[in-house]
C-alpha positions as a Python dict, from the first residue, in 0.01 Angstrom:
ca = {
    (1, 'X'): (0, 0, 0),
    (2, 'X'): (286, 218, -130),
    (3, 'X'): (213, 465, 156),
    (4, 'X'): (202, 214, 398),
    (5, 'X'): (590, 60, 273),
    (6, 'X'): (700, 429, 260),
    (7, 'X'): (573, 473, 654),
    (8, 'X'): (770, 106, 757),
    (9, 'X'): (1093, 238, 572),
    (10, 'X'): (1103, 545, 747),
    (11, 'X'): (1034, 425, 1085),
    (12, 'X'): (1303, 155, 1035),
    (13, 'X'): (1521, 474, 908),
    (14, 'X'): (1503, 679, 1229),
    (15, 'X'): (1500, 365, 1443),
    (16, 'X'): (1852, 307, 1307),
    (17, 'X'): (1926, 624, 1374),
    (18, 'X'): (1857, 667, 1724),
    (19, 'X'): (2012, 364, 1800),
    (20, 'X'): (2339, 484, 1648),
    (21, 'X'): (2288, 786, 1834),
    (22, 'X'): (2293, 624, 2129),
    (23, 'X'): (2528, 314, 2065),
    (24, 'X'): (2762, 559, 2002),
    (25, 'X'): (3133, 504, 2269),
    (26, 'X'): (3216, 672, 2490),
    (27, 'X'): (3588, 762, 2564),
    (28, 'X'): (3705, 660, 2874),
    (29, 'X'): (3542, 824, 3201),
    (30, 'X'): (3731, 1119, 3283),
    (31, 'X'): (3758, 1154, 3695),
    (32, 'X'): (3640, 1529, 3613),
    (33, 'X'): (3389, 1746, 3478),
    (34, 'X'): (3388, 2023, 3256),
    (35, 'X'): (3351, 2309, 3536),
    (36, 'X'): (3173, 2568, 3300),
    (37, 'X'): (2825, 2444, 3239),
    (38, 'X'): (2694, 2480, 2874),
    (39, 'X'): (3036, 2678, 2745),
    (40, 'X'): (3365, 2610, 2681),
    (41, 'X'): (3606, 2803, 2918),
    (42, 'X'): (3866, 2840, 3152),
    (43, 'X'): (4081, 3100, 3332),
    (44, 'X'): (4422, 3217, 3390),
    (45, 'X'): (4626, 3380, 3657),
    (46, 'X'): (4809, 3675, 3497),
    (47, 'X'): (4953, 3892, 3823),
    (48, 'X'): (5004, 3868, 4164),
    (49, 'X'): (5150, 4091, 4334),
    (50, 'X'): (5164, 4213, 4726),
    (51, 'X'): (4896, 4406, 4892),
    (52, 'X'): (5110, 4608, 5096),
    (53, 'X'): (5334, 4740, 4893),
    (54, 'X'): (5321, 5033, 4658),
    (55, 'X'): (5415, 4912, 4293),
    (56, 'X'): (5347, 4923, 3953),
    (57, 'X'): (5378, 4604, 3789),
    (58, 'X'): (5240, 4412, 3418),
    (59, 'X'): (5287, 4026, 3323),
    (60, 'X'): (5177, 3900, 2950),
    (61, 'X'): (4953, 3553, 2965),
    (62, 'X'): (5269, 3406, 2807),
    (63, 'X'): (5438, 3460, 3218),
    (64, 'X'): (5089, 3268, 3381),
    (65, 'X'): (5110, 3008, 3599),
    (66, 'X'): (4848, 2708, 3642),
    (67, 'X'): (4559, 2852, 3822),
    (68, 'X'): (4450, 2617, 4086),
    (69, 'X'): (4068, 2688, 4240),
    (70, 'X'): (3983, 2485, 4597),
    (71, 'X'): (3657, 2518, 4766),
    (72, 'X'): (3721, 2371, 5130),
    (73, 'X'): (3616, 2471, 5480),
    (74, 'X'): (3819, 2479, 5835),
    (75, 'X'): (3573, 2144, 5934),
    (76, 'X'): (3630, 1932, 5627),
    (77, 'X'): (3817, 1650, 5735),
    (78, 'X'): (3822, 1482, 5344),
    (79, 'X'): (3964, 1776, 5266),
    (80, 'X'): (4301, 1726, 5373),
    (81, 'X'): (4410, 1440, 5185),
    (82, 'X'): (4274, 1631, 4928),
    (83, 'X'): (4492, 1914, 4937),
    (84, 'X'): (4774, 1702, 5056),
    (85, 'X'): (4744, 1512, 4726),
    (86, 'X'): (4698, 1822, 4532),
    (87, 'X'): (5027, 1959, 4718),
    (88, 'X'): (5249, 1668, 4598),
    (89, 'X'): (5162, 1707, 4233),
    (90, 'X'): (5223, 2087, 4205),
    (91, 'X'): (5481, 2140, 4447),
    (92, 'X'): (5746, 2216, 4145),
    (93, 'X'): (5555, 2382, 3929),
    (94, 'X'): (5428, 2710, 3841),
    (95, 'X'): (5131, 2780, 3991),
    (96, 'X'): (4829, 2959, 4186),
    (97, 'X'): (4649, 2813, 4451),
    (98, 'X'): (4330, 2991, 4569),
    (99, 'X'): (4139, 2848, 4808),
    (100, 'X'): (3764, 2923, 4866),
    (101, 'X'): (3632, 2918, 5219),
    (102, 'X'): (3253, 2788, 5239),
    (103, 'X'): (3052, 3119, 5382),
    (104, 'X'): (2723, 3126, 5343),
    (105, 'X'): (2511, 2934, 5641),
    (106, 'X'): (2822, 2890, 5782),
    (107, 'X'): (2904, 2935, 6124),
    (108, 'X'): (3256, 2732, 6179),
    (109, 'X'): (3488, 2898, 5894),
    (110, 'X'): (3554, 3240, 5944),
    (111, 'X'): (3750, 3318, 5629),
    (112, 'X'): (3517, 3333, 5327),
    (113, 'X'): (3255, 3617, 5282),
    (114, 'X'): (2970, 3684, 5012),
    (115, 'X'): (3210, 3791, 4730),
    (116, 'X'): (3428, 3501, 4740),
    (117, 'X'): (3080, 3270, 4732),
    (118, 'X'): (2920, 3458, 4474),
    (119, 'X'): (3240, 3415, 4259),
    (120, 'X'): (3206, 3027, 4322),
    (121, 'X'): (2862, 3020, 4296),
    (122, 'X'): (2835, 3212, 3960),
    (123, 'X'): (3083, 3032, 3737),
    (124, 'X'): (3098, 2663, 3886),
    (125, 'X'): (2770, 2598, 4055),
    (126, 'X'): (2559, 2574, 3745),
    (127, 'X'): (2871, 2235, 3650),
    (128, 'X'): (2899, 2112, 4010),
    (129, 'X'): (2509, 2094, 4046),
    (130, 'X'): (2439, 1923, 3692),
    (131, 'X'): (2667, 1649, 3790),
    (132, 'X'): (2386, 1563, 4099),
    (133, 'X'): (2627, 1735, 4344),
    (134, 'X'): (2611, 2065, 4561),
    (135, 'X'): (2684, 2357, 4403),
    (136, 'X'): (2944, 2383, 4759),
    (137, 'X'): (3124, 2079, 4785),
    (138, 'X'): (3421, 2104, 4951),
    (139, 'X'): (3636, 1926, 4839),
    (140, 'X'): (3645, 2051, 4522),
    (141, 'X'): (3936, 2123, 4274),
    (142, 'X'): (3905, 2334, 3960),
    (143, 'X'): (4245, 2287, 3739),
    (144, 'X'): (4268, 2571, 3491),
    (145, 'X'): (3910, 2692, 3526),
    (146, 'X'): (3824, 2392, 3304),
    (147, 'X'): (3830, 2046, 3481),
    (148, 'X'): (3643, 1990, 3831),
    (149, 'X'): (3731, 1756, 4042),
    (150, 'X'): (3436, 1649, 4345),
    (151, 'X'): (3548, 1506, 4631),
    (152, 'X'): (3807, 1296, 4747),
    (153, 'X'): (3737, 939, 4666),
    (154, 'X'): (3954, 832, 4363),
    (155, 'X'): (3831, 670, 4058),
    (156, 'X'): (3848, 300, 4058),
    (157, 'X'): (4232, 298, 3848),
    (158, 'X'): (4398, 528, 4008),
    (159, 'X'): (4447, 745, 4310),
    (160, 'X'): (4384, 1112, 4375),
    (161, 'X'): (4722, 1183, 4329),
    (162, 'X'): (4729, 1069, 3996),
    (163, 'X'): (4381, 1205, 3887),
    (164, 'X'): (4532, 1542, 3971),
    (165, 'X'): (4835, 1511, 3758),
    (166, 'X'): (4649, 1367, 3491),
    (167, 'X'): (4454, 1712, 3480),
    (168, 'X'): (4780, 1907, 3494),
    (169, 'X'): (4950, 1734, 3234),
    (170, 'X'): (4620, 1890, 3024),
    (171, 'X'): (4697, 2225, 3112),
    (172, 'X'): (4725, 2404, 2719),
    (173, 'X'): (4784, 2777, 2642),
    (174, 'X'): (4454, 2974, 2682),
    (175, 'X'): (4257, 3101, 2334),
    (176, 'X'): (4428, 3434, 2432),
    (177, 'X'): (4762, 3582, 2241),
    (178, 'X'): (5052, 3529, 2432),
    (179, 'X'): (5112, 3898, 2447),
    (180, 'X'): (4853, 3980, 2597),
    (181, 'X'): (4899, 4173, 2923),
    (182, 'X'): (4803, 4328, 3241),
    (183, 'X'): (4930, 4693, 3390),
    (184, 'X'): (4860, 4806, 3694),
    (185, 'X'): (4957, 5043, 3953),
    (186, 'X'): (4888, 5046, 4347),
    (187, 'X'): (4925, 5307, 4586),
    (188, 'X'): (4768, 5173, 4915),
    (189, 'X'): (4434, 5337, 4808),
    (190, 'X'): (4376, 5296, 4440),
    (191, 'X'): (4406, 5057, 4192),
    (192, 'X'): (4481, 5160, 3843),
    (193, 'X'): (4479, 4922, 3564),
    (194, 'X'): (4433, 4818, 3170),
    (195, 'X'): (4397, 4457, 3021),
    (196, 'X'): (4498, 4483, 2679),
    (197, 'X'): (4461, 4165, 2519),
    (198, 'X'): (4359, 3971, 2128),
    (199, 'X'): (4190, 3600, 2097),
    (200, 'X'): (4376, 3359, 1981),
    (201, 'X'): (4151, 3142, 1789),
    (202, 'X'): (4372, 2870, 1685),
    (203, 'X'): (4399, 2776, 2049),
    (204, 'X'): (4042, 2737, 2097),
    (205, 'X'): (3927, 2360, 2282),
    (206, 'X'): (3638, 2359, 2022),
    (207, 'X'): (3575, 2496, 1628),
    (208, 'X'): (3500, 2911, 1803),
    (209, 'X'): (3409, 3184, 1651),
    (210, 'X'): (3512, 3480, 1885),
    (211, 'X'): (3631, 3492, 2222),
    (212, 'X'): (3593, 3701, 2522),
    (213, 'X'): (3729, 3759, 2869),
    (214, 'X'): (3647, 3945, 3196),
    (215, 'X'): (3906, 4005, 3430),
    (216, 'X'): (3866, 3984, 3837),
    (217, 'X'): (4092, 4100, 4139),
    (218, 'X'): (4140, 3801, 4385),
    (219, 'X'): (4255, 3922, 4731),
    (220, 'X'): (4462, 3632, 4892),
    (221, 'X'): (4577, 3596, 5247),
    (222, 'X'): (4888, 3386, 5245),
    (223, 'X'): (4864, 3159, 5557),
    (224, 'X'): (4613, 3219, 5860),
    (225, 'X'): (4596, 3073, 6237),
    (226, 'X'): (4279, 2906, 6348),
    (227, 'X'): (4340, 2640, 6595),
    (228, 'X'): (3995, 2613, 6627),
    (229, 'X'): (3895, 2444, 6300),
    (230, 'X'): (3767, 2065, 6352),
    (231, 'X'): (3957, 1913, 6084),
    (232, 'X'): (4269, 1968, 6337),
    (233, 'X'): (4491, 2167, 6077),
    (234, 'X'): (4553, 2471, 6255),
    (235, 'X'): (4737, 2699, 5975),
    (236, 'X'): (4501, 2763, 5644),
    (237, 'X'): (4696, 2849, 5329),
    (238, 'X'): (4610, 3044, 5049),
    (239, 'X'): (4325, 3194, 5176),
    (240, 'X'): (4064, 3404, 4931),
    (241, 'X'): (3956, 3670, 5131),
    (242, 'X'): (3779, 3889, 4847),
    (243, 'X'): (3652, 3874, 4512),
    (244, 'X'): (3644, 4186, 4287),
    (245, 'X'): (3518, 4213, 3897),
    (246, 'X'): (3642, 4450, 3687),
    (247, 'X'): (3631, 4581, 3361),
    (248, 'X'): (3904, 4632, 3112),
    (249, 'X'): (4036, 4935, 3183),
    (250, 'X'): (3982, 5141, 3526),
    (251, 'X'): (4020, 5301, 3851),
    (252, 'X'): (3927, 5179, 4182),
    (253, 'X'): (3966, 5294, 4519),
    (254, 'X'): (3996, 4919, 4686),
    (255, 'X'): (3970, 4878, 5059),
    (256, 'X'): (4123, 4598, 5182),
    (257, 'X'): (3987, 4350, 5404),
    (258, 'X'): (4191, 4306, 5790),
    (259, 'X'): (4424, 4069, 5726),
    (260, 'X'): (4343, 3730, 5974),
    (261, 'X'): (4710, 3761, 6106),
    (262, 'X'): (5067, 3890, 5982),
    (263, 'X'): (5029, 4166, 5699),
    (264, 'X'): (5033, 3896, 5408),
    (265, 'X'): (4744, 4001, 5186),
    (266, 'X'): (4792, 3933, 4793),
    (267, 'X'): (4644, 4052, 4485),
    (268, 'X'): (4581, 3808, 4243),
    (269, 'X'): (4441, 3903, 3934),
    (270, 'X'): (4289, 3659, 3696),
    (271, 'X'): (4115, 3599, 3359),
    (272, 'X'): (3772, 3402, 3320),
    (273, 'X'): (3776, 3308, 2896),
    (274, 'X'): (3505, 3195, 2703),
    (275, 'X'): (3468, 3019, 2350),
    (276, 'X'): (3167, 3103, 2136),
    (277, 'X'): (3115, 2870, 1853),
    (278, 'X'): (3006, 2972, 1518),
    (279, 'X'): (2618, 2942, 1442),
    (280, 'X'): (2534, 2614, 1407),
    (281, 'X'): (2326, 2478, 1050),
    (282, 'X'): (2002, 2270, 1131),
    (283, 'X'): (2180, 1960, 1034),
    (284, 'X'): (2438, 1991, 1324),
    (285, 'X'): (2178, 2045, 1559),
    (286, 'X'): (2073, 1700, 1504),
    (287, 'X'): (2162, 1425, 1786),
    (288, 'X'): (2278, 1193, 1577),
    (289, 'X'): (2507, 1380, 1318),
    (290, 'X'): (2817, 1123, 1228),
    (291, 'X'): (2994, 946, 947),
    (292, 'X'): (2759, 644, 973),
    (293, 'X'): (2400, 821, 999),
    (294, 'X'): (2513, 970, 729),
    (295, 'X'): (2546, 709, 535),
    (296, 'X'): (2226, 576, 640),
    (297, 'X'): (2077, 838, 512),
    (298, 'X'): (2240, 830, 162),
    (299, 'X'): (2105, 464, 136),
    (300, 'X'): (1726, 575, 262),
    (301, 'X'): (1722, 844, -13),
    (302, 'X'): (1862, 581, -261),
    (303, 'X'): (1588, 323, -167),
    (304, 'X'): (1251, 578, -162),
    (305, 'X'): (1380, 788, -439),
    (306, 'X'): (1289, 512, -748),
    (307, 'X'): (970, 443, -522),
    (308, 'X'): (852, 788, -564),
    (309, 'X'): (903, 794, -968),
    (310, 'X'): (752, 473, -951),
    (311, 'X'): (458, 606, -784),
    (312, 'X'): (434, 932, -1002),
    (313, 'X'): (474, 740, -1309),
    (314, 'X'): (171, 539, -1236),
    (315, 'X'): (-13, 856, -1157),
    (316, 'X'): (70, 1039, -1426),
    (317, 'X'): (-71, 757, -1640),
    (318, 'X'): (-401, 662, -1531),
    (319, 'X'): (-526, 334, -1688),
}
């Protein structure tokens, strides 16, 4: 009988639970989604500099603009009041705009190529396709390498516009030290560089326990001519017309890709930075770790534990 009011307290226990668990709120829904899936992340735009020029050049992350990610294509017609709503809300301030040309099955946009899609692909495909969508949605926005932004239908309270500068207004100092910085030198041919850099942990978005960072080359065309794209808009901006990883510190003989028109190729160099938490205790694994399971808890322990010396009392002392 004992057993049996043991068995009903605990099932009435983790029935509690769960439904605190899931009765839990919800803050508000956010018009975007975390763009790297299953981490906490982001990434930074620490150089640019021209193509084609010779130069030597460094920048700390304390000089970065606002790196701005698009994925569009020369057909998509949403697109524009997309971009032309992104536009308005960055047009005075400090940022990089790099725009990702759908490539792959595609036979209308000539400006993307497997680099620039496996960049895409790679770091926000796994976030674009776990929110039901395709991991090539154009439009998308990514604002800081953090928050995504599908489409271009506005949530119900506000308009694109203002779901964009919402985003922005988020825009925090990455989890790297502010002097932090990039060196490189370019002679035409070959690219010489070193990232010297420390985590800043008392940036991180989340409780982390270490940070790390890769560093890519972005080439960048600044403006291109095709009349012949369907969504009528003629001159394409900010163009990504390569995608290169590298390591820390290197050498690399980079051949440029043929500029579309004009002799306006870029380098942009950015940082991709991820959080990794500390090792989590079997408790925090739980679902339904809070204040008020918690206390549920306390008050099952208080109820079975003078059950169970009940019990062993009458054991221990057999009539």
């Amino acid at each position: 009988m004992r057993m049996r009011a043991y068995s009903i307290i605990i099932l009435f226990a983790v029935m509690s639970l769960t439904a605190i668990s899931s009765g839990q709120s919800n803050p508000g829904e956010m018009p975007w989604i975390d763009a790297t899936e299953d981490s906490d992340g982001g990434s930074v735009a620490i150089l640019s500099t021209s193509a084609n020029n010779h130069s030597s050049s460094s920048s700390s992350v304390s000089e970065a603009p606002i790196l701005i990610e698009v994925y569009t294509a020369t057909w998509c017609e949403t697109c524009i009041p997309a971009e032309d709503a992104l536009e308005s809300e960055t047009s005075e301030l400090d940022v990089e705009i790099i725009k990702f040309h759908r490539h792959l099955f595609e036979i209308e946009d000539p400006f993307g190529n497997n680099n620039t899609e496996g960049r895409w692909l790679s770091r926000y495909g796994p976030a674009s396709v776990a929110a039901d969508e395709n991991a090539r949605t154009p439009p998308t926005v990514i604002v800081s390498g953090e928050r995504m932004h599908i489409g271009s239908t506005p949530s119900a309270s506000m308009t694109l516009a203002e779901e964009y500068r919402e985003s922005l207004n988020l825009v925090t100092p990455p989890p790297i030290s502010e002097n932090s910085n990039l060196e490189i030198t370019w002679d035409g041919q070959i690219l010489d560089w070193t990232w010297t850099w420390e985590e800043e942990k008392s940036r991180c978005r989340t409780t982390c326990d270490s940070v790390t960072t890769d560093l890519t080359l972005l080439i960048r065309e600044t403006s291109g001519d095709f009349l012949e794209g369907a969504n009528g808009q003629g001159v394409y901006h900010n163009i990504l017309r390569d995608a290169i990883p590298l390591e820390a510190t290197g050498s690399k003989n980079i051949e440029l890709p043929s500029a579309w028109d004009g002799d306006d190729l870029e380098f942009i160099f950015i940082v991709d930075w991820v959080e990794h938490p500390p090792e989590s205790s079997l408790f925090q694994e739980l679902p339904f770790e809070n204040s008020l399971s918690v206390i549920v808890i306390v008050l099952l322990g208080a109820i079975i534990a003078p059950l169970i010396r009940k019990s062993d009392a009458g054991f221990n002392n057999p009539r």
